[in-house]
mmCIF file of C-alpha atoms in Angstrom:
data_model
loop_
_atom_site.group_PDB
_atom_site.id
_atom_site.type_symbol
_atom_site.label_atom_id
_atom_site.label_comp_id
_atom_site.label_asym_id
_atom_site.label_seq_id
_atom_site.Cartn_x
_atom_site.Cartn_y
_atom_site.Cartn_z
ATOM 1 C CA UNK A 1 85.793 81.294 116.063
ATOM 2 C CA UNK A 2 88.038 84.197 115.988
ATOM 3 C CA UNK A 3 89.003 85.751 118.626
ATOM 4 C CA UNK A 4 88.098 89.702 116.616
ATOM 5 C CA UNK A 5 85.734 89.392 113.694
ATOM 6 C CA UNK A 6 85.953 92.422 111.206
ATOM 7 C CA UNK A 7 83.703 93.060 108.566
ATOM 8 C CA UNK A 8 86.495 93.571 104.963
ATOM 9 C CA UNK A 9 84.084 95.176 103.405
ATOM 10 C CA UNK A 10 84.803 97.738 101.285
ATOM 11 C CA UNK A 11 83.038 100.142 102.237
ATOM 12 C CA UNK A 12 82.329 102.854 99.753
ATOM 13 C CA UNK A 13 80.896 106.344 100.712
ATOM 14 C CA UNK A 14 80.542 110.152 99.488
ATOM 15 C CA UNK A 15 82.400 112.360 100.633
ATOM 16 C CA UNK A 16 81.442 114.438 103.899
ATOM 17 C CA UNK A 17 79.573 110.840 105.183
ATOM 18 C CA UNK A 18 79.914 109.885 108.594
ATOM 19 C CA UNK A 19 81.535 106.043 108.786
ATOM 20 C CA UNK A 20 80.750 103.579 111.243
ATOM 21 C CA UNK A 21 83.289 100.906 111.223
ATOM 22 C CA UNK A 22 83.178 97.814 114.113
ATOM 23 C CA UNK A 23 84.612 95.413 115.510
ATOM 24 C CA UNK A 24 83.475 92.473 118.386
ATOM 25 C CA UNK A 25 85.493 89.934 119.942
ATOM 26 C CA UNK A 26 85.050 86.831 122.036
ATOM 27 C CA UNK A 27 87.602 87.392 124.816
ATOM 28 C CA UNK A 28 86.878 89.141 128.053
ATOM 29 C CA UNK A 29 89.948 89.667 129.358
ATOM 30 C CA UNK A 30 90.869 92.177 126.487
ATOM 31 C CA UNK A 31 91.356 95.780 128.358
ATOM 32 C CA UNK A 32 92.729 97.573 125.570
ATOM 33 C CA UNK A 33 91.453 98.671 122.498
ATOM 34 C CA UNK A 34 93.316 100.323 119.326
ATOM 35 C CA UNK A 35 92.118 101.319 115.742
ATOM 36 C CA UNK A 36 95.182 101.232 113.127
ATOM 37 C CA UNK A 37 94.541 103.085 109.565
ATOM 38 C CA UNK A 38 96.801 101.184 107.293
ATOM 39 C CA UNK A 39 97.329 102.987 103.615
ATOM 40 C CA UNK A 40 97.975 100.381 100.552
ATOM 41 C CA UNK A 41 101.520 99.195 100.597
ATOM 42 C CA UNK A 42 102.389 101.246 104.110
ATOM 43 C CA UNK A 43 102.282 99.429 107.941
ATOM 44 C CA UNK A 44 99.953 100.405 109.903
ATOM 45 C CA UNK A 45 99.849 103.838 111.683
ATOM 46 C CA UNK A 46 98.189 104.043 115.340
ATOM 47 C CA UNK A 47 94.699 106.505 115.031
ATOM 48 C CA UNK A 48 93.045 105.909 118.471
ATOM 49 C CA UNK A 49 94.173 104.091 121.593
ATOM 50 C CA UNK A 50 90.757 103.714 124.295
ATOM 51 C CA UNK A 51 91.617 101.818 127.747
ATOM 52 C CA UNK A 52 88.122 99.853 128.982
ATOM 53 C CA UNK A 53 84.748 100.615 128.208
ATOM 54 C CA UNK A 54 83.989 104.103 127.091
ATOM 55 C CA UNK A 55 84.301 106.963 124.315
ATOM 56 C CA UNK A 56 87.142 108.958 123.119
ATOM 57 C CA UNK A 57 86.736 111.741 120.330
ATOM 58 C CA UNK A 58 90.147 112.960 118.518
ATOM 59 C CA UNK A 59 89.363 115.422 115.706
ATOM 60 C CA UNK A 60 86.893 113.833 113.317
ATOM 61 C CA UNK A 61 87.180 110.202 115.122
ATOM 62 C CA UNK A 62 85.452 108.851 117.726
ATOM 63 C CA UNK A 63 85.927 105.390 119.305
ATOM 64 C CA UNK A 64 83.660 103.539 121.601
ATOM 65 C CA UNK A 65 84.215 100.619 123.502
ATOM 66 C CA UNK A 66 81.702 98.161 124.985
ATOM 67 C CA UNK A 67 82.945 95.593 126.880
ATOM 68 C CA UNK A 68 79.247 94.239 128.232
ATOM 69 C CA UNK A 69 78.544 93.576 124.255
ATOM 70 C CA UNK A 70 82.878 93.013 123.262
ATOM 71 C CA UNK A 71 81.432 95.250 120.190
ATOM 72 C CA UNK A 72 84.046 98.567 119.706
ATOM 73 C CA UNK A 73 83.113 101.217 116.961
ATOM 74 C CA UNK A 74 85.478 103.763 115.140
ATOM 75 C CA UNK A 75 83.210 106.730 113.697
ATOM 76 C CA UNK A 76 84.921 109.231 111.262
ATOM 77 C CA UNK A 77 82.661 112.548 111.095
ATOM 78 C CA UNK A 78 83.073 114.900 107.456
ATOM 79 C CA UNK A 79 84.799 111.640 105.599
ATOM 80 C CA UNK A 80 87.430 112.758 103.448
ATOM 81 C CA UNK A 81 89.019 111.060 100.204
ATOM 82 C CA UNK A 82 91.857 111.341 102.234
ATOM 83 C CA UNK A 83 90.712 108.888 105.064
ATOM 84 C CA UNK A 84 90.350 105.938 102.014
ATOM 85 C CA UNK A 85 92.492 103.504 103.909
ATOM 86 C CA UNK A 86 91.805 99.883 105.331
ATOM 87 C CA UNK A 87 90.950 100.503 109.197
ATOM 88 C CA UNK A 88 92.664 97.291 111.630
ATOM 89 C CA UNK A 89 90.802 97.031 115.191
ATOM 90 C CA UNK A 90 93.556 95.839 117.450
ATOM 91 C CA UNK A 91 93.142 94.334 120.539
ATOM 92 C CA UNK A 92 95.339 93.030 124.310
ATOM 93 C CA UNK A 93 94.915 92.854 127.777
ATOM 94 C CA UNK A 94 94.772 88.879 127.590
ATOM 95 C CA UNK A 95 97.124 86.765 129.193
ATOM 96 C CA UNK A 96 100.810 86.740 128.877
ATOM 97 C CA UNK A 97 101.684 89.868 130.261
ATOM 98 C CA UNK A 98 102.589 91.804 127.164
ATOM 99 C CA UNK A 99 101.462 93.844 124.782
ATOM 100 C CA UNK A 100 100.587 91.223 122.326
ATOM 101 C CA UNK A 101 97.998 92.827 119.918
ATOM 102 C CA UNK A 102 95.104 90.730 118.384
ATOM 103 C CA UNK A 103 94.198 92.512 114.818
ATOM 104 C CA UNK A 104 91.173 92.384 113.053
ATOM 105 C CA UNK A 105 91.294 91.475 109.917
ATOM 106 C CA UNK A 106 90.695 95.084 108.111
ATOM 107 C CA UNK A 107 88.127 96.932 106.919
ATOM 108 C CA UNK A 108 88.860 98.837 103.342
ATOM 109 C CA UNK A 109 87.112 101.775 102.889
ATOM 110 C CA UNK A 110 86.740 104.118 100.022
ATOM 111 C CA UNK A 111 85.466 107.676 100.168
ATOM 112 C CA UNK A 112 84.878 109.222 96.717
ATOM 113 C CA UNK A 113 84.309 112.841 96.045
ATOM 114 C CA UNK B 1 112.590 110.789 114.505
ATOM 115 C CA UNK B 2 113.159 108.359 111.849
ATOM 116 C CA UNK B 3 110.957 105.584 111.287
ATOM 117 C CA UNK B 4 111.053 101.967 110.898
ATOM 118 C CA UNK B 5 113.364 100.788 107.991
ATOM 119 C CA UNK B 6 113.227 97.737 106.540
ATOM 120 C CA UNK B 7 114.536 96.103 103.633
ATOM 121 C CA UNK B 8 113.611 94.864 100.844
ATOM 122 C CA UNK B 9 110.702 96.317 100.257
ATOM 123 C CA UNK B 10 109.770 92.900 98.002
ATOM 124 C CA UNK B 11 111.463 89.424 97.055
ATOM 125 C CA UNK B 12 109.576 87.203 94.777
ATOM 126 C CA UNK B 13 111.529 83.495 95.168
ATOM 127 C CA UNK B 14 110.753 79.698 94.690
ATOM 128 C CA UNK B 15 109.145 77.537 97.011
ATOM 129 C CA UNK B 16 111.945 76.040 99.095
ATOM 130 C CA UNK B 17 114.656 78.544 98.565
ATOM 131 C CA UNK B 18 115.355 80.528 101.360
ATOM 132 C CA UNK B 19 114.588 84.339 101.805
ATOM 133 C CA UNK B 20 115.430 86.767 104.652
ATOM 134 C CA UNK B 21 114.447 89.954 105.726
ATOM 135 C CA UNK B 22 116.111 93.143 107.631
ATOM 136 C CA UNK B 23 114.805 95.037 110.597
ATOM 137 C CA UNK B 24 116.167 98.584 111.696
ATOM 138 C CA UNK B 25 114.202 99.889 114.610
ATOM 139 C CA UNK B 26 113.795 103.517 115.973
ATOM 140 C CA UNK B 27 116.705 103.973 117.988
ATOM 141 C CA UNK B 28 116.376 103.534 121.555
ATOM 142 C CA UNK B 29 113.514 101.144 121.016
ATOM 143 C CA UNK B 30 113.337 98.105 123.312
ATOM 144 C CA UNK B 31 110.700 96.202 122.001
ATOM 145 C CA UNK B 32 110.697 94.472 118.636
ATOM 146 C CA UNK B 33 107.913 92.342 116.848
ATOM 147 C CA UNK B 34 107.641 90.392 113.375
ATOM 148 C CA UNK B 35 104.221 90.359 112.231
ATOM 149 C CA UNK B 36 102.900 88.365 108.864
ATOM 150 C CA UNK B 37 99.876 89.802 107.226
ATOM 151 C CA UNK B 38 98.542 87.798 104.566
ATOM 152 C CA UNK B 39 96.151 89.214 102.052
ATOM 153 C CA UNK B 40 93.042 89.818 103.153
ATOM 154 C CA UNK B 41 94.180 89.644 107.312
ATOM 155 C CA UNK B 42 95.089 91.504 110.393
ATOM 156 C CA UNK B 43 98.796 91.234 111.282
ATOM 157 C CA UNK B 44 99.727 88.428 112.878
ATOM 158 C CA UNK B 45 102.528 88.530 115.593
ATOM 159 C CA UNK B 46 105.259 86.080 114.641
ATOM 160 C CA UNK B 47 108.378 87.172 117.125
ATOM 161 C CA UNK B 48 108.329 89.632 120.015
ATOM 162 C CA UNK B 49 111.823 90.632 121.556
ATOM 163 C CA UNK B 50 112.666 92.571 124.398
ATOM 164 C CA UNK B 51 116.008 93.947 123.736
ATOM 165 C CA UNK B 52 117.937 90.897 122.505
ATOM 166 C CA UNK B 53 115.464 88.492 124.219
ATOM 167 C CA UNK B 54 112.795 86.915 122.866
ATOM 168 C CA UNK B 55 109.391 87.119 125.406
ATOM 169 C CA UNK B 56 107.130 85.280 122.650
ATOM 170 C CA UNK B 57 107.577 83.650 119.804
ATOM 171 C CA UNK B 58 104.894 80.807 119.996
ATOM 172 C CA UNK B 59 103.511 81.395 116.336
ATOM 173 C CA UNK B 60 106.521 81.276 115.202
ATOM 174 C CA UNK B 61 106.384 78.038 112.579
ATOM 175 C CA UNK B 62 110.398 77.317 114.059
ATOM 176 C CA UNK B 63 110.448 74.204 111.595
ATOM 177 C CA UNK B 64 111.317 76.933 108.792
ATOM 178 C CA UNK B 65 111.705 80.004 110.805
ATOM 179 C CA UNK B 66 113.994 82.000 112.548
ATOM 180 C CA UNK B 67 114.627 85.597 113.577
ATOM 181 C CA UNK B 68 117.290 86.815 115.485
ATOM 182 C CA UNK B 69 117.617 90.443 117.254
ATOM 183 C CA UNK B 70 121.442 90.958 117.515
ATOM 184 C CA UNK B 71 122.943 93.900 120.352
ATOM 185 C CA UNK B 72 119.882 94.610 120.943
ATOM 186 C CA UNK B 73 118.585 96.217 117.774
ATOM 187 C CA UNK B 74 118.591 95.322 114.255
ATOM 188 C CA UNK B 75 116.919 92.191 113.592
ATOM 189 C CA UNK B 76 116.745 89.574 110.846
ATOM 190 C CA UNK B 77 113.964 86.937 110.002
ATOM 191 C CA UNK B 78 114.322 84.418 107.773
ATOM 192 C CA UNK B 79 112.697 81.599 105.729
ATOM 193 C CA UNK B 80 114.024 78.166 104.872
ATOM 194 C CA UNK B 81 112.523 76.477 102.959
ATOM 195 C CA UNK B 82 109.583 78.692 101.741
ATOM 196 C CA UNK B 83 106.411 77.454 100.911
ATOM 197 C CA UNK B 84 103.548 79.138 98.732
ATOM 198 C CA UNK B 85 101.619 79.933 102.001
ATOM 199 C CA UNK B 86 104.483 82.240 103.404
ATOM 200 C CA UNK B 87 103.406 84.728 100.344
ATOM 201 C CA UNK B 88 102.348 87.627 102.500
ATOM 202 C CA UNK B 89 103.861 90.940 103.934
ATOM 203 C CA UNK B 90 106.387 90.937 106.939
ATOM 204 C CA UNK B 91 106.013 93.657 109.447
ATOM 205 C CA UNK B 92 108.887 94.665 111.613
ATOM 206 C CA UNK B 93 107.528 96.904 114.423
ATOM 207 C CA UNK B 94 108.449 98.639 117.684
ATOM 208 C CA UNK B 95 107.922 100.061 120.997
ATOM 209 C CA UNK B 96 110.048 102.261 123.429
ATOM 210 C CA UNK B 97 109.196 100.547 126.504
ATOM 211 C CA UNK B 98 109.397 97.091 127.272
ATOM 212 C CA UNK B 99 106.331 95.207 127.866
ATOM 213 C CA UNK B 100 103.918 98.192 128.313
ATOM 214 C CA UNK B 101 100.465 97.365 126.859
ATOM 215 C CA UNK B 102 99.777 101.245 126.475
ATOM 216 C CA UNK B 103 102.764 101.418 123.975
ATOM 217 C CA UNK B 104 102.444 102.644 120.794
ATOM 218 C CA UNK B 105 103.866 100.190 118.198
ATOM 219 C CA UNK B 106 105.506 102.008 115.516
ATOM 220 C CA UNK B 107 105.116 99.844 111.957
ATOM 221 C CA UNK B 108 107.852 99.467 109.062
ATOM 222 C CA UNK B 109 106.437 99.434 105.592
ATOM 223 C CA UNK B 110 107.024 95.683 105.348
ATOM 224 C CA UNK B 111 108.671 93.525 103.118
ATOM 225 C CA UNK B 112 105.814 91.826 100.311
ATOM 226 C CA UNK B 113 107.217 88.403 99.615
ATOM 227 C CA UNK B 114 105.668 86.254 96.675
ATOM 228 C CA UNK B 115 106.513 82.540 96.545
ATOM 229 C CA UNK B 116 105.990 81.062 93.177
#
């Protein structure tokens, strides 16, 4: 088993849709919880950093973390074309002592106008 | 502030020659990584240095592997001998602080290497 599963999709909406992308993983020591938006042929780019269980809303995304489930969400609200990018959960907190991030393996999504 | 470079952006080679790429993190930076991301996949960490030492580098296949962070902050990893499954894209990225969990990691654009 993984340690993050990720669904790959893609995902294909309208634009102005509200997305719903997740993310669980098996181990409870992760603390830390990141969403990376990663454009084709770019690196990833950080979008939202959440520390423990919990919501945080920047802009049009919201992220949600449940650590009693290990299930974490990113919602985007008014989708635009512009958000078409593959969306990387990232996880740490383990052991070892550093930041050592656990991706996800991606989900693409598309959102047409 | 500018970004990440790295260099090249792609190499196609032969299995079993030898390949290596270039790292130029955002200056002051302590913290540099090497991530492969094969098609399809999250990043994988490969290397993690702090400064000019490495803290973790145990997937890292060192049989054909090696990186190296010299003065503290370019770096180089390289291949030798390749093998079709090292076809992916190398990530350089980096922090400013060293070891913080809450750091954001900064990405390069990668390097997309094909092995034929």
């Amino acid at each position: 088993q993984k340690e993050v599963e990720q669904d790959p999709g893609p995902l294909s909406v309208p634009e102005g849709a509200i997305v719903s992308l997740n993310c669980t993983y098996s181990n409870s020591a992760f603390q830390y919880f990141m969403w990376y938006r990663q454009y084709s042929r770019k690196g990833p780019e950080l979008l939202m950093y959440t520390y423990s269980s919990g919501n945080k809303e920047d802009g049009r995304f919201t992220a949600q973390v449940d650590k009693s489930s290990k299930y974490i969400s990113l919602f985007i609200r008014d989708s635009q074309p512009s958000d078409s990018a593959t969306y990387l959960c990232a996880m740490t907190g383990g052991t070892g002592g550093y930041n050592k991030l656990i991706f996800g393996a991606g989900t693409r999504l598309a959102v047409h106008p | 502030e500018a970004g990440v470079a790295q260099s090249p952006r792609y190499k196609i080679i032969e299995k079993r020659q030898s390949v290596a790429f270039w790292c130029n993190p955002i200056s002051g930076h302590a913290t540099l990584y090497w991530y492969q991301q094969i098609l399809g996949q999250g990043p994988k960490l490969l290397i993690q240095f702090q400064n000019n030492g490495v803290v973790d580098d145990s997937q890292l296949p060192k049989d054909r592997f090696s990186a190296e962070r010299l003065k503290g902050v370019d770096s180089t990893l390289k291949i030798q001998p390749a093998k079709l499954e090292d076809s992916a894209v190398y990530l350089c990225a980096s922090t400013q602080l060293a070891g913080a969990r809450t750091d954001t990691q900064y990405f390069g654009p990668g390097t997309r290497l094909t092995v034929l």
